[in-house]
mmCIF file of C-alpha atoms in Angstrom:
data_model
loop_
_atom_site.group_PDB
_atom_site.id
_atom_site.type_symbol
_atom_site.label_atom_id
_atom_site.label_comp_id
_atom_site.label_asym_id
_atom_site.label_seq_id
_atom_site.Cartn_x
_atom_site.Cartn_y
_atom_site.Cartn_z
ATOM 1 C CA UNK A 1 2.999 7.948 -12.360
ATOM 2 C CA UNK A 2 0.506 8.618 -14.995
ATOM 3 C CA UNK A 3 -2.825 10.590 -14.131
ATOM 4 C CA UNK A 4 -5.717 11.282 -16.251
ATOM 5 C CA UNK A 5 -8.655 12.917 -14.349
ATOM 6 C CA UNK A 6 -10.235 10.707 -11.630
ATOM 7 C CA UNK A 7 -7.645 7.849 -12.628
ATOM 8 C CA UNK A 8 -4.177 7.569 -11.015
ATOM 9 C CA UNK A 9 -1.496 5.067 -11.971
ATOM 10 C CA UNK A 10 1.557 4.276 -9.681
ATOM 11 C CA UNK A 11 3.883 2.517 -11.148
ATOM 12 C CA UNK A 12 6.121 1.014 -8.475
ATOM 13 C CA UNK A 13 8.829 -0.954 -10.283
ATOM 14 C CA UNK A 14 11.624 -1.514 -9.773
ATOM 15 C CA UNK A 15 11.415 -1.261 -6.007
ATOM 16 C CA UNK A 16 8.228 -3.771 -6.465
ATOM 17 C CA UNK A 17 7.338 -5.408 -9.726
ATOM 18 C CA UNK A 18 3.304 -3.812 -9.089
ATOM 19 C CA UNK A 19 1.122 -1.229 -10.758
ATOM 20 C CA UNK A 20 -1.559 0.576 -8.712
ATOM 21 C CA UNK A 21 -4.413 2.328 -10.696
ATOM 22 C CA UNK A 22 -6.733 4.033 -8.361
ATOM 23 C CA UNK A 23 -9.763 4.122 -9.780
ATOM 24 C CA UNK A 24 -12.136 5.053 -6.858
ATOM 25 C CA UNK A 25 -11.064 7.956 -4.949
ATOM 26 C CA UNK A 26 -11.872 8.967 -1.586
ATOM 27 C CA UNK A 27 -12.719 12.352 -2.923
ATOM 28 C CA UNK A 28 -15.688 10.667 -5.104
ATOM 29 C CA UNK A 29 -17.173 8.921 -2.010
ATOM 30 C CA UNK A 30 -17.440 11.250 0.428
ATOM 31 C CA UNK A 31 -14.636 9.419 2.149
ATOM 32 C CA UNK A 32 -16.314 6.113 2.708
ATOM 33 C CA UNK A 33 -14.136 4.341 -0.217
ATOM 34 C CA UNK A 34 -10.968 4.294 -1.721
ATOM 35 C CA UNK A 35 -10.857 1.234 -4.664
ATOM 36 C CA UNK A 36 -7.504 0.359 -6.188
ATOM 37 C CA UNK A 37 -6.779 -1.946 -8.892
ATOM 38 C CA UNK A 38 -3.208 -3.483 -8.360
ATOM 39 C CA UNK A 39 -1.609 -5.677 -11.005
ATOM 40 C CA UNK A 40 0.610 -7.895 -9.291
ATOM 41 C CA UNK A 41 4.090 -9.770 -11.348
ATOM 42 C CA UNK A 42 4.864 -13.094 -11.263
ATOM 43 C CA UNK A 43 6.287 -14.332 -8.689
ATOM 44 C CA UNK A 44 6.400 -11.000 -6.639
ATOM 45 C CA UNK A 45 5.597 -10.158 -3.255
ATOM 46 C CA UNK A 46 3.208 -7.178 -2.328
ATOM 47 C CA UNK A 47 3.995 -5.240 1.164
ATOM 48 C CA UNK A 48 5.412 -6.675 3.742
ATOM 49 C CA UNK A 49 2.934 -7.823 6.568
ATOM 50 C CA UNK A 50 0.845 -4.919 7.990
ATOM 51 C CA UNK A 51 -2.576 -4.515 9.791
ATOM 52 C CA UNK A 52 -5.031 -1.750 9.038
ATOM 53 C CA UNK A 53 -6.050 -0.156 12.791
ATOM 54 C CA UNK A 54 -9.016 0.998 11.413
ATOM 55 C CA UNK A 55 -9.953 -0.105 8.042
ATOM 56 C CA UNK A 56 -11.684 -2.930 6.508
ATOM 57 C CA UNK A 57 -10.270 -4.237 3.047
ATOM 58 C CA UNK A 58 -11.566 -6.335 0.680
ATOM 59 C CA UNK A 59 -9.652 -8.192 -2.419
ATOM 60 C CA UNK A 60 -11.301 -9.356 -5.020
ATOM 61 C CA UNK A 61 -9.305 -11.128 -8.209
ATOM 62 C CA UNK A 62 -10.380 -9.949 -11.461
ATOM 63 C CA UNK A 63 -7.384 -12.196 -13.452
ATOM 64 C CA UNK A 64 -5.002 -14.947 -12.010
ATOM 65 C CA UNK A 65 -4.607 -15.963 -8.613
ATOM 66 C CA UNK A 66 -3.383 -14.009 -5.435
ATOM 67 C CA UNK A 67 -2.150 -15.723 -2.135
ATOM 68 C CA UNK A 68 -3.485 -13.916 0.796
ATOM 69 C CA UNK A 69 -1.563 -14.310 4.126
ATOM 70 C CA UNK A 70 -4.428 -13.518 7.417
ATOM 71 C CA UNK A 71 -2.794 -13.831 11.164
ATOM 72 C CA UNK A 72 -0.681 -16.411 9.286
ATOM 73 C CA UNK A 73 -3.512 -18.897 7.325
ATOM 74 C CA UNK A 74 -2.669 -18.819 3.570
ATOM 75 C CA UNK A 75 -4.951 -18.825 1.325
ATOM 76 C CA UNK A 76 -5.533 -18.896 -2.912
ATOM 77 C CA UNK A 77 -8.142 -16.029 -4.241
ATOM 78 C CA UNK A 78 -9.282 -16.932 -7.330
ATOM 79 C CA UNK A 79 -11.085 -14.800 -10.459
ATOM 80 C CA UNK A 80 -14.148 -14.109 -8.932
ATOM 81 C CA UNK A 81 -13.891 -14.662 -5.366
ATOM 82 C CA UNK A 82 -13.464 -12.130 -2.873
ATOM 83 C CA UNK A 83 -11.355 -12.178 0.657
ATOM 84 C CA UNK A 84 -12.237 -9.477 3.590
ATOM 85 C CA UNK A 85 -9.641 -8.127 6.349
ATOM 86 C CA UNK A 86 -10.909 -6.769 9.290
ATOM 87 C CA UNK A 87 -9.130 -4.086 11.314
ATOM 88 C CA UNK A 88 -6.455 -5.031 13.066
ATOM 89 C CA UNK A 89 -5.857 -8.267 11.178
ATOM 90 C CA UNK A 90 -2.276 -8.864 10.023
ATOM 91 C CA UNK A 91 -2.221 -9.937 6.271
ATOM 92 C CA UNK A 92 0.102 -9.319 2.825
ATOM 93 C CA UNK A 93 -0.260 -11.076 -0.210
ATOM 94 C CA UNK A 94 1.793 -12.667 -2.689
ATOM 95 C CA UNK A 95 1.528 -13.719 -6.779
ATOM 96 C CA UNK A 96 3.203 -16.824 -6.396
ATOM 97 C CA UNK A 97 1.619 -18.399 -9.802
ATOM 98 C CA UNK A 98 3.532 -18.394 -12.914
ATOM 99 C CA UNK A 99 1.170 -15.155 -14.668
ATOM 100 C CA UNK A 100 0.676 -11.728 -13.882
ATOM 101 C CA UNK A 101 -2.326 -11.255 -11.313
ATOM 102 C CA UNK A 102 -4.614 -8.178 -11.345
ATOM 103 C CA UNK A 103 -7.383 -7.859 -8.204
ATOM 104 C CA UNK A 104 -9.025 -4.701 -6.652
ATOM 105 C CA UNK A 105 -8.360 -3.632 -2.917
ATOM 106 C CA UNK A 106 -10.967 -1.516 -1.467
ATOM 107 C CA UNK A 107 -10.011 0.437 1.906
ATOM 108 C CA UNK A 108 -13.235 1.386 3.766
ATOM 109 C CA UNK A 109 -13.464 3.588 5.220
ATOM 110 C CA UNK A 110 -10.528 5.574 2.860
ATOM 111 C CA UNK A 111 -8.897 7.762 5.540
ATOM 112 C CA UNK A 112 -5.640 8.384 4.136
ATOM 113 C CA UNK A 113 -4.875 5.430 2.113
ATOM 114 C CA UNK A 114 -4.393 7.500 -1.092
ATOM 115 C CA UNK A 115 -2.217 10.400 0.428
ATOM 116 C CA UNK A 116 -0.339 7.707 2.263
ATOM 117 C CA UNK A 117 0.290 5.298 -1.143
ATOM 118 C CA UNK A 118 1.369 8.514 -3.062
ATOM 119 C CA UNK A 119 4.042 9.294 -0.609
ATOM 120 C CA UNK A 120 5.197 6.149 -0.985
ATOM 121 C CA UNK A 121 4.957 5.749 -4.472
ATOM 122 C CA UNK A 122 6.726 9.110 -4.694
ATOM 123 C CA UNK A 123 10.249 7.669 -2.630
ATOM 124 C CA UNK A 124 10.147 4.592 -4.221
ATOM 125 C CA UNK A 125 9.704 5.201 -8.043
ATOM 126 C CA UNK A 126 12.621 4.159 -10.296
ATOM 127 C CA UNK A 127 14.583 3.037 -7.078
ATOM 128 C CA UNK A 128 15.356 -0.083 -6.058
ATOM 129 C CA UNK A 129 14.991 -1.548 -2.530
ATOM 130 C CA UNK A 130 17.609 -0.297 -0.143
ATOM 131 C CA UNK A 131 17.974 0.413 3.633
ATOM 132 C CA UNK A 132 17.840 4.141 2.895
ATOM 133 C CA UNK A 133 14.226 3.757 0.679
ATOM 134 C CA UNK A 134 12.945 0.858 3.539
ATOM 135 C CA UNK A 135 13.969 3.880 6.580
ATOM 136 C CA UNK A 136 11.969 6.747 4.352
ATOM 137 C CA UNK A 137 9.120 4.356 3.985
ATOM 138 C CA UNK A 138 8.782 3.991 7.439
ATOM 139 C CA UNK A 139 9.449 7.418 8.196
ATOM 140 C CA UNK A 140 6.230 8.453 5.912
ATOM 141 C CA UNK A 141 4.420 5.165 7.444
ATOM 142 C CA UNK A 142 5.514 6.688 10.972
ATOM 143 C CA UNK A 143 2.439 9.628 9.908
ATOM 144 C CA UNK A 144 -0.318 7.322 9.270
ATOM 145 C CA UNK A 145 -0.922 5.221 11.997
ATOM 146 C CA UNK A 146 -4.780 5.331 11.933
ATOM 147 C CA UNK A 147 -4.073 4.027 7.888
ATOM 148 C CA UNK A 148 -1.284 0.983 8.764
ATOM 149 C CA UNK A 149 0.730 -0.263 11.290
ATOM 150 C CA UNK A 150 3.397 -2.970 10.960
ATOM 151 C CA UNK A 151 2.486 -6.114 13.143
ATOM 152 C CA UNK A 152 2.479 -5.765 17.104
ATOM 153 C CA UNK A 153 6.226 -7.459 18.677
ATOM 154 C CA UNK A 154 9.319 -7.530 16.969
ATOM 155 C CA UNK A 155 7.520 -5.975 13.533
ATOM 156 C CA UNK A 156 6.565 -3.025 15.155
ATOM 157 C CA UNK A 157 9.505 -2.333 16.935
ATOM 158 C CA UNK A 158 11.978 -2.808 14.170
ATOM 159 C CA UNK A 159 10.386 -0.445 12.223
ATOM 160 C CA UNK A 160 10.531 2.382 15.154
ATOM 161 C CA UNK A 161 13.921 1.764 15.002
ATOM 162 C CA UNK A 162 14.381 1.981 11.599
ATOM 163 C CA UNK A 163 12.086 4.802 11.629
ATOM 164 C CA UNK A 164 13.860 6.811 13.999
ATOM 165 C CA UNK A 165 17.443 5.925 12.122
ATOM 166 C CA UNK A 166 15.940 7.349 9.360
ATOM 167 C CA UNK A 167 14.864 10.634 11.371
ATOM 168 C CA UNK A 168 18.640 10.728 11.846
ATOM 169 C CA UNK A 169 19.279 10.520 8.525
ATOM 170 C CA UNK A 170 17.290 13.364 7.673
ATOM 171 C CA UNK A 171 14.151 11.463 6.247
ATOM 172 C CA UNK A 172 11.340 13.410 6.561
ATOM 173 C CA UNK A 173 8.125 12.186 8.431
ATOM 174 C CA UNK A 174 4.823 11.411 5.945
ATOM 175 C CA UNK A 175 3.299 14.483 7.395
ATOM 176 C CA UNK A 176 6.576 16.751 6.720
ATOM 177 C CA UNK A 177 7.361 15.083 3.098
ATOM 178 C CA UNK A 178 3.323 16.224 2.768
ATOM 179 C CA UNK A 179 3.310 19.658 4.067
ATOM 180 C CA UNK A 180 6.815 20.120 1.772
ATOM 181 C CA UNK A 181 4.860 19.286 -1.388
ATOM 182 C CA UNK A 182 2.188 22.021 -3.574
ATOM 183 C CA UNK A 183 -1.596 20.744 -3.533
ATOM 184 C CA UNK A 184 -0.221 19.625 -7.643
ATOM 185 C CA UNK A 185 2.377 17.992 -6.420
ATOM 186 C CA UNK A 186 1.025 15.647 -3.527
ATOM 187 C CA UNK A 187 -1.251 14.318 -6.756
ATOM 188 C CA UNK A 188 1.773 13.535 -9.434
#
């Protein structure tokens, strides 16, 4: 990850084939937004499925075209246009054009998007995707359950499981990996 002040880049490849710049912090808005810009591959998937219990999000495509998946209707976003998630909604989305896509995602209110996004960018950077990195994801997602939540059923309970395996393993919770790091380091 790069950072320059006010501006963070997470660069998530090869685990995902995405950049994440955030370039309005929660910190700057008194909480009420956190805006990241998110440039998407070809061809590549974002997060699997998720809701957010408690935030709204809105995407809105700056270059290309991203597929949005909400409670299971697909739909194209093109430059310009702007989709909104509710809480609670489950949604992902998906480059599935030929060209790199690049769209902002605003969480409002922010809650702890950012600290949540860093842990993960922290696990996953230069790794690729394994069981072990999937169980320590979930294990840091198992913290911030006001922020996101895999789907209700199955979803949900697959990743408790996995969660806990990873517990076994010695994977520490969001909050622990957090309270392990300096004030410096939970920013880098």
């Amino acid at each position: 990850m790069t950072s320059t002040p006010g501006i963070d880049t997470l660069d998530f490849r090869p685990s995902m084939r995405q950049t994440m710049v955030i370039t309005r912090a929660s910190a700057e808005t008194g909480g009420r937004i956190s805006r990241v810009e998110i440039q998407l591959e070809a061809g590549q998937s974002g997060p699997p499925a998720h809701i957010h219990p408690e935030q709204r999000e809105i995407y809105t495509v700056e270059a290309g075209e991203l597929t949005i998946s909400l409670d299971g209707d697909s739909r194209t976003v093109r430059v310009g246009e702007s989709i909104e998630v509710e809480p609670g909604h489950v949604h992902k989305f998906a480059n599935r054009s030929g060209e790199m896509v690049r769209f902002s995602a605003e969480h409002l209110p922010a809650l702890r998007f950012e600290d949540y996004i860093r842990l993960v960018h922290r696990t996953v950077e230069g790794r690729r995707v394994t069981l072990p990195v999937i169980m320590r994801i979930l294990r840091i997602e198992s913290s911030y359950g006001e922020t996101i939540l895999p789907p209700p059923g199955v979803p949900r309970i697959v990743s408790k499981i996995l969660s806990t395996l990873g517990g076994l393993a010695g994977y520490p919770t969001g909050n622990e990996l957090a309270d392990s790091l300096s004030p410096a380091q939970r920013h880098t």
